[in-house]
Structures are given as structure tokens and as C-alpha cells.
Amino acid sequence: MAKVDLGEQILGSNQRIAEKNRELFDSQGLVTINLMSGPGAGKTSLLERTVSLLRDEMKIGIIEGDLQTTQDADRVRAAGARAVQIETEGACHLDARMIARELEQFPLDEIDLLVIENVGNLVCPAAFELGEHARVMMLSVTEGDDKPSKYPTMFHKANVVLVNKTDLLPYVDYSLERVEKDVHRLKPDATVLAISCKTDEGMDRWLDWIKEQVRKNG
Ligand code: MG
Ligand code: ZN
């Protein structure tokens, strides 16, 4: 009898729930983004800035994932988002079942865009589809420019790669060219955008990308 790998079973059942999640998003005409990065790259700062800059144009819902605390949901809610927090209590990534549970009560009919901020981790979130339409990977210049080459699986399905904290480029050795080259080796059609949530550099291109997704799928 063929031995079925437990890891494959888990991923298979995750995949089925992710597909259900996506059907629900599609039935609501809702675009969903899975936002991933290592800890401290600036995911929550990006969402705070994005929500306040798009406030008059669209309603954004956010599901926050962290091991503990509701700090991030509080921050994006203060910026104007509908937000809930998942506390994974030790789990280092979100899975489709955790999202499905939140969707039972999330007011999907009141939003145009749903962003899921994954647990800060550059390894396993890549393996767990949540039902998203697009994956956004975030890096920051303080982490070093070797991350795409060292953590390739995170970039294989990335639609957009944001390189944050460009305001700090004068103080660090970081090659945007290297990152762009490494990302495109892993995912040739990924859009790479250099941004700063502090100075708003590059934010217009990020906002344009979001608006295009909402227009396309809405
Ligand atoms: Mg965060
Ligand atoms: Zn994990």
C-alpha cells in the first residue's frame, strides 16, 4: 500500500478549505491579498498607510495573524479598516481553516478588499494557501538583500514584492538590483516595488496596483 505523507495530507485538506474560501470571496466580488514577510519588515505600517490613503476610494477589511496580542488589529482599525485578529498561540503561519472560521462573522459585504496579514515568517506561510487572489511579499532594506535567494519558496508565487524602508538605504549595504534579479529568477513576472511607508516613496505605484486588482475582480 502506498504510504501517504502526513504533510501532504495536511496540505491537501488545507487546499480544499482554501478553495472554499476563494469561492466565498468570488461570490462577494471581493479581492483578497495574502501579505507575507519576516517579522518587522513593516506589514502593519504598510496597511495603516494604505488604509488611510485609500479611505475615500474603497473599504478595506483586514485579518491580522500573530502569535499573540491584538496590537496590529488595533492599529489598522485606528487607521479606518474593519479588522479582526487571529492569535495563533504558537502556530507560525495562518492556514485556510483559521481564515474560514473568521469569515463566518466577518462583514464581507461591507468591504471592497480583504488583506490577510500573515504571521511574520519567511518559511512556512508559503505552503499554506488561504484562498487569496494575490500574494504580496514584503522585504525591508534592513534585513539584507540575500533574502530571496535564501528563502526562495516565499517568492515562487509572489505577484508583488515590496521592498520597504527605502528611506534607510543610505545607511545600509543593500542592492535593490540584486533583489530584483533574484526575485525575477524565482518568479519572472513578479512586480517589484521599492517603497517607504515613512516618506511615501513608491506608494503611488502600490496604490495603483491595488486599485487595478479591485477594478479587475470587483
Ligand atoms: Mg504586523
Ligand atoms: Zn508555520
Coordinates of C-alpha atoms in Angstrom, one line a residue, residues 31 33 113 133-136 159-160 191 193 203-216:
V31 CA -10.3 40.8 -3.9
I33 CA -4.5 39.6 -0.7
L113 CA -10.7 44.5 -0.5
H133 CA -6.2 36.0 -5.3
A134 CA -2.8 37.6 -4.9
R135 CA 0.3 37.1 -2.8
V136 CA 2.3 40.1 -1.7
N159 CA 2.6 38.6 -7.5
V160 CA 4.2 41.7 -5.9
T191 CA 6.2 43.2 -9.8
L193 CA 8.3 47.9 -6.0
M203 CA 3.4 54.3 -2.5
D204 CA 1.5 55.6 -5.5
R205 CA 2.6 52.6 -7.6
W206 CA 1.5 50.3 -4.8
L207 CA -1.9 52.0 -4.6
D208 CA -2.3 51.8 -8.3
W209 CA -1.7 48.1 -8.2
I210 CA -4.3 47.7 -5.5
K211 CA -6.9 49.8 -7.4
E212 CA -6.3 47.7 -10.6
Q213 CA -6.9 44.5 -8.7
V214 CA -10.2 45.8 -7.2
R215 CA -11.3 47.1 -10.6
K216 CA -10.4 43.8 -12.3

